[in-house]
Coordinates of C-alpha atoms and ligand atoms in Angstrom, one line a residue:
X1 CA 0.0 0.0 0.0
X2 CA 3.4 2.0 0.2
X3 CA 2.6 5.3 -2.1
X4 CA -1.3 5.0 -2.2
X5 CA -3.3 8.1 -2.0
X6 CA -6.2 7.8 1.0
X7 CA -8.4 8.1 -2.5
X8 CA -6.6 5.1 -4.5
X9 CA -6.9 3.3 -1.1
X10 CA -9.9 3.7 -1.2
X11 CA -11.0 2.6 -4.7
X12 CA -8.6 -0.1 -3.8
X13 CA -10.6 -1.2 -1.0
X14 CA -13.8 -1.4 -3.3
X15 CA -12.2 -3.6 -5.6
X16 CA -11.7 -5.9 -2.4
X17 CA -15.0 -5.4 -1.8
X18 CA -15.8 -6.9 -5.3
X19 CA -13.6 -9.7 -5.3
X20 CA -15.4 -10.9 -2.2
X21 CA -18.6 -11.0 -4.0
X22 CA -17.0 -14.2 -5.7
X23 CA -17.6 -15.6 -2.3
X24 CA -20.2 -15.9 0.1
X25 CA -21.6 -12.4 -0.2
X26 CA -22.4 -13.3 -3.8
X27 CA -26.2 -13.3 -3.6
X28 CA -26.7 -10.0 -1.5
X29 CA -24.1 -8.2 -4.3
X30 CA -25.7 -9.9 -7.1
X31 CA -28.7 -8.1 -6.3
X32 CA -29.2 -4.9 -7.8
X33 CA -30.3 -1.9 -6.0
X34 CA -33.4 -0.5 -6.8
X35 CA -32.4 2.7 -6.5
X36 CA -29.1 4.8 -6.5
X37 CA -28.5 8.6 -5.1
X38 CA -25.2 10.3 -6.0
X39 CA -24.7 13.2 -3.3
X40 CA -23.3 16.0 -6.3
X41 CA -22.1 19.3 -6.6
X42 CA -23.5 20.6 -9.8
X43 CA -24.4 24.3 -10.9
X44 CA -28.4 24.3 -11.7
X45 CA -30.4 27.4 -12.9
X46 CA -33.1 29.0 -9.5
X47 CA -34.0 32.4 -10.6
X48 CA -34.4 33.4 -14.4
X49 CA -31.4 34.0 -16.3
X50 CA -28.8 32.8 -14.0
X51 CA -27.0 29.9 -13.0
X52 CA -26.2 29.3 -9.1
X53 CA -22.9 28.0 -8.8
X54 CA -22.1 25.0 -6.1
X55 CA -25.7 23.7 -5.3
X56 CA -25.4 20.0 -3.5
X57 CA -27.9 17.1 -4.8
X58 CA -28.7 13.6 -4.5
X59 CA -28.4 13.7 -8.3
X60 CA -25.4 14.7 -10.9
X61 CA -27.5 16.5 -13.1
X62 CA -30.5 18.3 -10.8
X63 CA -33.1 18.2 -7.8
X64 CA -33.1 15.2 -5.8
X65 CA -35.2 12.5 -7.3
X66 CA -38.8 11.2 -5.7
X67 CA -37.8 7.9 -4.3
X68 CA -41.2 5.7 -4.5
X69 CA -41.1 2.7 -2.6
X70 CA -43.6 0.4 -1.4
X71 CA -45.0 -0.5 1.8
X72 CA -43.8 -3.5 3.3
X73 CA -41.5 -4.1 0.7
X74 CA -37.8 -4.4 1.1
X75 CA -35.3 -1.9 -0.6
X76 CA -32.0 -1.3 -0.9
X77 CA -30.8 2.3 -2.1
X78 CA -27.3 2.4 -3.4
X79 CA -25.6 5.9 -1.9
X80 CA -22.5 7.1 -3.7
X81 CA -21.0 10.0 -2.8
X82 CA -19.3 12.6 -5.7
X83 CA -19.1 15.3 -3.0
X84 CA -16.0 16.7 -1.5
X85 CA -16.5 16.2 1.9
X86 CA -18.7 13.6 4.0
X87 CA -22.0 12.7 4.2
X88 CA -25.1 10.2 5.7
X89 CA -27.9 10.4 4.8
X90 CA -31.4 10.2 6.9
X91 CA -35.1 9.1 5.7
X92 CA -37.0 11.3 7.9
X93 CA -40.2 9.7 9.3
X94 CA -39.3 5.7 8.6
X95 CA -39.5 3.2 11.2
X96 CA -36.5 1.3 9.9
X97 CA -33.7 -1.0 11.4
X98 CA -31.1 1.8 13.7
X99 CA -28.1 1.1 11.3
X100 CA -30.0 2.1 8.2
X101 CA -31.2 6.0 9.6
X102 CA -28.1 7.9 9.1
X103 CA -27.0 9.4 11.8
X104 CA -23.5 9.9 11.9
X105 CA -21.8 8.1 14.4
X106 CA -24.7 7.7 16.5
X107 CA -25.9 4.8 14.0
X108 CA -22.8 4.6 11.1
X109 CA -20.1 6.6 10.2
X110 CA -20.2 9.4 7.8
X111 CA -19.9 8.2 3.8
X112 CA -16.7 9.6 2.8
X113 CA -15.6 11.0 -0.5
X114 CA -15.6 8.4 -2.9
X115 CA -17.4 6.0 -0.8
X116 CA -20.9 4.2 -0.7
X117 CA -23.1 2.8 1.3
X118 CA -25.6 0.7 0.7
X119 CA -29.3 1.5 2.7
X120 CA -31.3 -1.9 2.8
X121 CA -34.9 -1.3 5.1
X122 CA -38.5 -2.0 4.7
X123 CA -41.0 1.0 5.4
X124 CA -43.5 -0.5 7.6
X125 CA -45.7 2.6 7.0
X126 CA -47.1 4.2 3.9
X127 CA -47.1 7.9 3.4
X128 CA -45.1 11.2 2.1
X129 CA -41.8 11.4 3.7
X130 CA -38.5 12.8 2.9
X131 CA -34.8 12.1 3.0
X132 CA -31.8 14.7 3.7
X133 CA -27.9 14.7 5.1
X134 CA -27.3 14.4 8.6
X135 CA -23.6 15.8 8.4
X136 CA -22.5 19.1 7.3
X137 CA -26.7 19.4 7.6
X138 CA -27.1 22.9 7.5
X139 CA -25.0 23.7 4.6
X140 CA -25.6 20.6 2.4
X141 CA -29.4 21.0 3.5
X142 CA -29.3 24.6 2.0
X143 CA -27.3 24.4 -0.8
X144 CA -30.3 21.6 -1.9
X145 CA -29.9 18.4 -0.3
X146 CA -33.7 17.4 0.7
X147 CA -35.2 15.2 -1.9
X148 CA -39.0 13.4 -1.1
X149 CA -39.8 9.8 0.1
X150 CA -43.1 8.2 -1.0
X151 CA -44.0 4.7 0.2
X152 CA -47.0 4.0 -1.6
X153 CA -50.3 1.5 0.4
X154 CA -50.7 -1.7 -1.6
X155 CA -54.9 0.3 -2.3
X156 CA -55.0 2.8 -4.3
X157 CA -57.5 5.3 -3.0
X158 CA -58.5 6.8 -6.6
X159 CA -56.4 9.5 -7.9
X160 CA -56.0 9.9 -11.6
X161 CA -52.1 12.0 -10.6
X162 CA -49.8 12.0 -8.2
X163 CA -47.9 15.5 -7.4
X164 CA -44.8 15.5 -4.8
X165 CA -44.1 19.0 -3.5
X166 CA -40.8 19.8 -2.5
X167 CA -41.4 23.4 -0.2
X168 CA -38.0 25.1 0.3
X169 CA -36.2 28.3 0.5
X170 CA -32.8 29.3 -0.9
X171 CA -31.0 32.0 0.4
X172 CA -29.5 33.6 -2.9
X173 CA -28.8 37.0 -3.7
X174 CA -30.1 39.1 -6.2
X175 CA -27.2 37.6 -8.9
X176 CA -28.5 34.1 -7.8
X177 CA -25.7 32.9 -6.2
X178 CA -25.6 31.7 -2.1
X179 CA -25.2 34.2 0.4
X180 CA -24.3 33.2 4.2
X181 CA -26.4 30.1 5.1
X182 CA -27.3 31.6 8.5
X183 CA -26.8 34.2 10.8
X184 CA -25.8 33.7 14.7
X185 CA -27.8 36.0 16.2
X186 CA -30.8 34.4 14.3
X187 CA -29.2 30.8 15.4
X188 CA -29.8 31.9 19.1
X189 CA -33.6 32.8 18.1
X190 CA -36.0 32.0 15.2
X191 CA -33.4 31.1 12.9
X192 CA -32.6 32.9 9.2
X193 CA -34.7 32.5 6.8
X194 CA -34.4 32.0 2.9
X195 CA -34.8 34.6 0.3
X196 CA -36.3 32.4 -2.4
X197 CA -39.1 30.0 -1.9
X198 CA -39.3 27.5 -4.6
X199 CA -41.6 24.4 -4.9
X200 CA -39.5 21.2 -6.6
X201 CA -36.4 24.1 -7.0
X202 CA -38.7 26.2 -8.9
X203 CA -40.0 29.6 -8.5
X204 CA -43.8 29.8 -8.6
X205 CA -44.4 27.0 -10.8
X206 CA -47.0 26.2 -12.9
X207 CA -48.8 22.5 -13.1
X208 CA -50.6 21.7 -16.0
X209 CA -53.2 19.2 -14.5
X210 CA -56.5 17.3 -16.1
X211 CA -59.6 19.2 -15.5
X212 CA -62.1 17.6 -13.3
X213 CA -59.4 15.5 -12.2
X214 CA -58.5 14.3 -8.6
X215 CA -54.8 14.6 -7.3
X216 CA -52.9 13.9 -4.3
X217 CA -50.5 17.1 -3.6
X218 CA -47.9 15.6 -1.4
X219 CA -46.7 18.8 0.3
X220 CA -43.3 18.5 2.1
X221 CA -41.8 21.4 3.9
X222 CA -37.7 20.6 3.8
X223 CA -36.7 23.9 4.9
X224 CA -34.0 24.6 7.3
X225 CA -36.1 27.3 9.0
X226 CA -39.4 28.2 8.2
X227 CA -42.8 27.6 10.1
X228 CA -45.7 28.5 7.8
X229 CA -49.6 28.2 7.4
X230 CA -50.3 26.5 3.8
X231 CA -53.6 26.7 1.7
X232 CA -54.8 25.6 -1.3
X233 CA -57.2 28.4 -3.1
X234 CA -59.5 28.2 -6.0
X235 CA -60.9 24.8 -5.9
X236 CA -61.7 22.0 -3.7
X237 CA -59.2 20.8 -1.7
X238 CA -59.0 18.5 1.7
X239 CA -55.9 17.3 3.9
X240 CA -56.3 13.9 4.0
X241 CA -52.9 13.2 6.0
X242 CA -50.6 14.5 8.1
X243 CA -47.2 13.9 8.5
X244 CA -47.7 10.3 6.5
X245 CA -50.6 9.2 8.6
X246 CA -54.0 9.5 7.6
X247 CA -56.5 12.0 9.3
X248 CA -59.9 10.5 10.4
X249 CA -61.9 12.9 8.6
X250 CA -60.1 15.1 6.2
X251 CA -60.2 18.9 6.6
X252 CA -60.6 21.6 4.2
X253 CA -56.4 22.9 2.7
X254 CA -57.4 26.2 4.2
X255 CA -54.8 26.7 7.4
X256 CA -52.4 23.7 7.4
X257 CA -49.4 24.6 9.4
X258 CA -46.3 23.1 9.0
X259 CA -42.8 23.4 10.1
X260 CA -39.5 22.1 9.1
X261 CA -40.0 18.6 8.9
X262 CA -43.3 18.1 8.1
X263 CA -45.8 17.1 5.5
X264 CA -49.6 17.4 4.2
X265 CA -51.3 15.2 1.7
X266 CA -54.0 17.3 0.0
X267 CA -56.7 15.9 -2.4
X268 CA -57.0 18.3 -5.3
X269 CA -60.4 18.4 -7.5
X270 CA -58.8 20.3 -10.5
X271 CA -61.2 22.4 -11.6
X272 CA -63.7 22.4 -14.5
X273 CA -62.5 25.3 -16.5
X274 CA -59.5 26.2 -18.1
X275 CA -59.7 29.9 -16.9
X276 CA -59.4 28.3 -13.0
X277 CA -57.1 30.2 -11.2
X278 CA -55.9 27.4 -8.7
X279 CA -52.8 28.4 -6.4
X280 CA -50.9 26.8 -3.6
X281 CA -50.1 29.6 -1.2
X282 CA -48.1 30.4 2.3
X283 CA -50.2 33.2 4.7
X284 CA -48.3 36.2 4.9
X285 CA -49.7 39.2 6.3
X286 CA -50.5 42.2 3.7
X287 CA -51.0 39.1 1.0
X288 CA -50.1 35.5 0.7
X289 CA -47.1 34.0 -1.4
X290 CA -48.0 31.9 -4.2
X291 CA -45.8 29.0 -4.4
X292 CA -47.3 27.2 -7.3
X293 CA -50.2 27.2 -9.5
X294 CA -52.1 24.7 -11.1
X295 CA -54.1 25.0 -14.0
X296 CA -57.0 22.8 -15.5
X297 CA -56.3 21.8 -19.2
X298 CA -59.0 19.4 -21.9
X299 CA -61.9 18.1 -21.4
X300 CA -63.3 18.0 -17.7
X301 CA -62.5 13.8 -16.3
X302 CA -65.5 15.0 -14.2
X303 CA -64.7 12.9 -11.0
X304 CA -65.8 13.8 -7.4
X305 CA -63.8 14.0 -4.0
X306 CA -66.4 11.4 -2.3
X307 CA -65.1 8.8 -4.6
X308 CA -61.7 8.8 -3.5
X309 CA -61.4 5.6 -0.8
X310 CA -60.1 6.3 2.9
X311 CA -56.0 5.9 3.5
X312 CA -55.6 3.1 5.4
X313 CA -54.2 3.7 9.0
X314 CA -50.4 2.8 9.7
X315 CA -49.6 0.3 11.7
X316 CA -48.1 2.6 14.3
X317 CA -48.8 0.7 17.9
X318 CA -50.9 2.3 20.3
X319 CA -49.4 3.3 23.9
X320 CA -51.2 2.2 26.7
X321 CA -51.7 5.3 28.9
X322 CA -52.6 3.6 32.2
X323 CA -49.1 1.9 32.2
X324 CA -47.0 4.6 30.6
X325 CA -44.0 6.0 32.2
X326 CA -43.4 10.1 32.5
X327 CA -40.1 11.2 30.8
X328 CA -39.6 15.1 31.2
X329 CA -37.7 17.1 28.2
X330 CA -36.9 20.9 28.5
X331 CA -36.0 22.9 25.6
X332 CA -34.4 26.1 26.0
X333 CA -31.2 27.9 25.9
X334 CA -27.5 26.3 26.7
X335 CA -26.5 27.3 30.0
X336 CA -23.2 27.5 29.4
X337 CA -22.1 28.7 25.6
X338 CA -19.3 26.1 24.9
X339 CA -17.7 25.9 21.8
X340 CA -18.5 22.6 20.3
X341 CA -16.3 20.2 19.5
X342 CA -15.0 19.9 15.6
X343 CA -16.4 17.6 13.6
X344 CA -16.1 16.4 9.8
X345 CA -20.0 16.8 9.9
X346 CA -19.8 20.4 10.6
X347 CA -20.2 22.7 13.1
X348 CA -21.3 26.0 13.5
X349 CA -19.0 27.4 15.9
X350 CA -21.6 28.2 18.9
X351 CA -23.7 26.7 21.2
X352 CA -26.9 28.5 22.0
X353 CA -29.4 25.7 22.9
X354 CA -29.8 22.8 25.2
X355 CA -32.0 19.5 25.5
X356 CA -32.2 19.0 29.7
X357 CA -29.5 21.7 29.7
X358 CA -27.3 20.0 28.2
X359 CA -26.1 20.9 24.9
X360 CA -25.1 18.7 21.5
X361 CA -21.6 18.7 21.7
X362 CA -21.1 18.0 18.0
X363 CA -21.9 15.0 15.6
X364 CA -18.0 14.0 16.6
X365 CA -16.7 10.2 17.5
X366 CA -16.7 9.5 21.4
X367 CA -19.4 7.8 23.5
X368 CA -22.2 10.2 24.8
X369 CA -25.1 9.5 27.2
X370 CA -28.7 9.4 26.0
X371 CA -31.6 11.8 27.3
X372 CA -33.2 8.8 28.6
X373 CA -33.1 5.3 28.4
X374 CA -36.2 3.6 27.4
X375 CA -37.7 0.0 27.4
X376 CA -38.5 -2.3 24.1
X377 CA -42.0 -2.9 24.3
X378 CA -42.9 -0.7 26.8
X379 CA -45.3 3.0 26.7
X380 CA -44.2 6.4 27.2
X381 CA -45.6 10.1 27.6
X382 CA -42.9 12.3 26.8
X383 CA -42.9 15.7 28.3
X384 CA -41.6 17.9 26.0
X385 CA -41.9 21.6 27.3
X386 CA -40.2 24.2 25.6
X387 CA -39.3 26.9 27.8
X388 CA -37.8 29.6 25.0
X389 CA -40.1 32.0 23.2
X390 CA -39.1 30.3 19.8
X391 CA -41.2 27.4 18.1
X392 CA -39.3 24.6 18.1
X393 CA -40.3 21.5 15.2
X394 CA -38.9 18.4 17.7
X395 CA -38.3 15.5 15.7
X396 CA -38.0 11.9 16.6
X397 CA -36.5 8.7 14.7
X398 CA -37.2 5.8 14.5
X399 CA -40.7 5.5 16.5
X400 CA -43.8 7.9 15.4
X401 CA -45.8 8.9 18.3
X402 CA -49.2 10.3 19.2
X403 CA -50.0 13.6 19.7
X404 CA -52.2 14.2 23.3
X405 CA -52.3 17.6 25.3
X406 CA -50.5 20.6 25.5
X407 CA -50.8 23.8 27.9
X408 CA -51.8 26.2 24.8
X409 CA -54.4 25.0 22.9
X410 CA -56.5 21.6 21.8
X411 CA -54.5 19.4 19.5
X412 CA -55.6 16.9 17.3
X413 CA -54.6 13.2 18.2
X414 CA -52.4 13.0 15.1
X415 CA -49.6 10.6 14.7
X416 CA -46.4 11.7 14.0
X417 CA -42.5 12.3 13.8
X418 CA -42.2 15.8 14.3
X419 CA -44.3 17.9 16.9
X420 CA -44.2 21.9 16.7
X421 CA -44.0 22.9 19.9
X422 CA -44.9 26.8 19.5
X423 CA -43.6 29.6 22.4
X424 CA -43.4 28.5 25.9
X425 CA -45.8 25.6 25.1
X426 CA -45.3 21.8 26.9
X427 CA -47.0 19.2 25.2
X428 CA -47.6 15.3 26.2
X429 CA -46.9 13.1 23.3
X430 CA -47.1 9.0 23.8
X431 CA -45.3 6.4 21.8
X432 CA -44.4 2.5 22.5
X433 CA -40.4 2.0 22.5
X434 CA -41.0 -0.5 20.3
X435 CA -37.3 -0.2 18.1
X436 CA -34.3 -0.5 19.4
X437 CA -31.7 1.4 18.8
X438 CA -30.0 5.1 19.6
X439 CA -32.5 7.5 18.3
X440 CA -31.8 11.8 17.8
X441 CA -34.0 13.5 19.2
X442 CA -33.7 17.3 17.5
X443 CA -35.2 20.5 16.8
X444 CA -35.3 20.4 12.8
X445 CA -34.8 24.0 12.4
X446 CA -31.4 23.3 11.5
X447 CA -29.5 26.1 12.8
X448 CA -31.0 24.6 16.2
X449 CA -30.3 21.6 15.6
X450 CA -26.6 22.8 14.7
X451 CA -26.3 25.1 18.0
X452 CA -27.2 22.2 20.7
X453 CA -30.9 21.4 20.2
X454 CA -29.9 17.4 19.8
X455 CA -30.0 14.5 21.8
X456 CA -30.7 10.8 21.5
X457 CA -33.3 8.3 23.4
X458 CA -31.9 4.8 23.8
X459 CA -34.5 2.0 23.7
X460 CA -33.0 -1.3 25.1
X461 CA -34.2 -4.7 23.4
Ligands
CU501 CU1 -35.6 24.7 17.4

């Protein structure tokens, strides 16, 4: 190996790789994946007339691709990655095996340059999901690394299309090109918002769909920072899931709030005429954004709403609240401002938040302790007050819980991944530890997230 460049190493430890396959790992290589992501650097056009320079993407050539898999079924995706520095990357919302999330070194360690790693899992639960980087996350997360997840249900509940969302914001200055991801003072607070939204990397796209046509909008928020109210105007429209999980009665796409993190699923009755004016907007005060537009085109297919079958519930298990243990979480500032340590995955140089009081010290090798230490098999109400005056999207892996009370308002029992907890709010959520594994435990407003806002919950088998 004398004279080898760490790269040619590398490669040259592939080739090992491949000339094991000859042996007993031969049927596992054989099989193909079913799907490959190559985390790139590419330059890809955002606003007209310009070209911004060093985006990141799970593709060579442009946005992330919609992975569609299927309930149930097993998968494998192929992860290659063309970037200059590390990577992992996380599927946001799937109750999968703890070695496939992608958590660096929490669950494996980051995918160096030049280096793949293959993701095998069955989703258990149908739905709209999404997949990101867990290292470097802030800036390989704005510079355009959040593609969508769909795991389609064996029934098909009636729609003639099928329209993934992809809600995000780019900060880009007026010449199109990145300006600073973040600033610190936001960090400590809200967070910094974009300056562009786009829907699927576009500005204010339009969607030529079939008149009198239904279609399921899958609406996925992947921003870094922003919490917004969502509507659908101009034709009928009803949110028929949450955050992958069905609602027991859908609800008119008037107000749908969602933070970082999150998803709807609206069913769309294009409209009958081709003058329809049908626009996916966020609330803004003094007039709302449009994000997108759809517009009717041909004949009317003349379908109805009520024709569309129910989702069928995930198998998500139920806690039992007579039995279930108490765990307490606080959110709120770090108490003491430590640097954190350096890491390949990135860090942003401050600490500004804590979990317990106790802040993230860095997605760095090195044992750490978890929140709390939960049983398989067993129920929980977590706790989870938030003590700043900043809404804080808290996001779990592995397990999806239910949603039960909180100290500012009624909440619907929705099941979920990700709970915004808004100002000063506590909220009791319940879930059954039933994976085991290490599992982060984060604010998913990044710059959170990157400033101390993480933690892990071990669940012991
Ligand atoms: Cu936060």
């Amino acid at each position: 190996m004398l004279g080898l460049s760490r790269r040619e190493f590398l490669l040259g430890s592939a080739g090992t790789l491949s000339a094991f396959a000859a042996g007993g790992f031969a049927a596992r290589q054989a099989q193909a994946a079913e799907h490959a992501l190559t985390l790139s650097s590419l330059d890809h056009g955002i606003l007209p007339d310009t070209v911004t320079k060093a985006m990141m993407s799970f593709a060579a050539d442009g946005p992330p691709p919609v992975l569609r898999l299927k309930q149930g079924q097993k998968t494998a995706i192929e992860v290659t990655n063309a970037l200059d520095e590390a990577s992992v990357v996380h599927w946001h919302g799937l109750r999968i095996a703890n070695r496939m999330d992608g958590v660096p070194y929490l669950t494996q360690n980051p995918i160096e340059t030049g280096q793949a790693f293959r993701y095998e899992f069955t989703p258990p639960d149908a739905g709209t999901f999404w997949y990101h980087p867990h290292c470097n996350t802030l800036e390989q997360i704005a510079r355009g690394m959040t593609g969508m997840l769909i795991v389609e249900d064996g029934e098909d509940p009636g729609f003639d299309k099928d329209l993934p969302l992809n809600i995000r914001d780019f900060r880009l200055g007026s010449d199109g090109q990145f300006i600073d991801f973040y600033k610190p003072r936001n960090a400590a607070r809200g967070g910094t918002l974009g300056t562009v939204s786009t829907v699927n990397w576009q500005v204010e796209p339009d969607f030529e769909l079939e008149a009198g046509s239904l279609v399921r909008l899958r609406l996925a928020v992947t921003d870094l920072t922003r919490v917004g109210t969502y509507a659908v105007e101009g034709a009928q429209a009803l949110v028929i899931a949450l955050d992958s999980n069905p609602l027991p009665s859908p609800v008119p796409a008037a107000d749908i709030t969602l933070a970082p993190g999150q998803r709807a699923d609206i069913a769309l009755r294009v409209p009958d005429g081709e003058a329809a004016d049908v626009r996916l907007v966020r609330r803004k005060s003094g007039g709302d954004k449009v994000l997108a537009r759809f517009r009717p085109a041909g004949a009317s297919a003349r379908r109805d709403l009520r024709e569309l079958k129910p989702l069928n519930p995930n198998p998500v298990p139920e806690a039992d609240l007579n039995n279930a243990e108490v765990l307490d979480f606080v959110f709120g500032w770090s108490p003491e401002g430590n640097a954190p340590r350096p890491s390949i995955c990135g860090s942003l140089g401050y600490t500004f938040w804590s979990i317990n009081r106790i802040a993230w010290t860095g997605d760095a090798p090195g044992p750490l302790d978890p929140l709390a230490t939960l049983k398989q098999g067993k129920s929980y109400i977590l706790r989870l007050r938030n003590e700043s005056p900043n809404a804080h999207p808290i996001h779990l892996h592995g397990v999806s819980f239910r949603l039960l009370n909180s100290n500012k308002r009624k909440l619907p029992p929705l099941v979920t991944d990700t709970a915004l907890l808004l100002k000063e709010e506590t909220m009791d959520v319940a879930l059954v530890a039933d994976n085991p594994g290490d599992w982060a435990f984060h604010c998913h407003v990044i710059e959170h997230q990157k400033t101390g806002l993480t933690g892990f919950l071990r669940i012991e088998g």
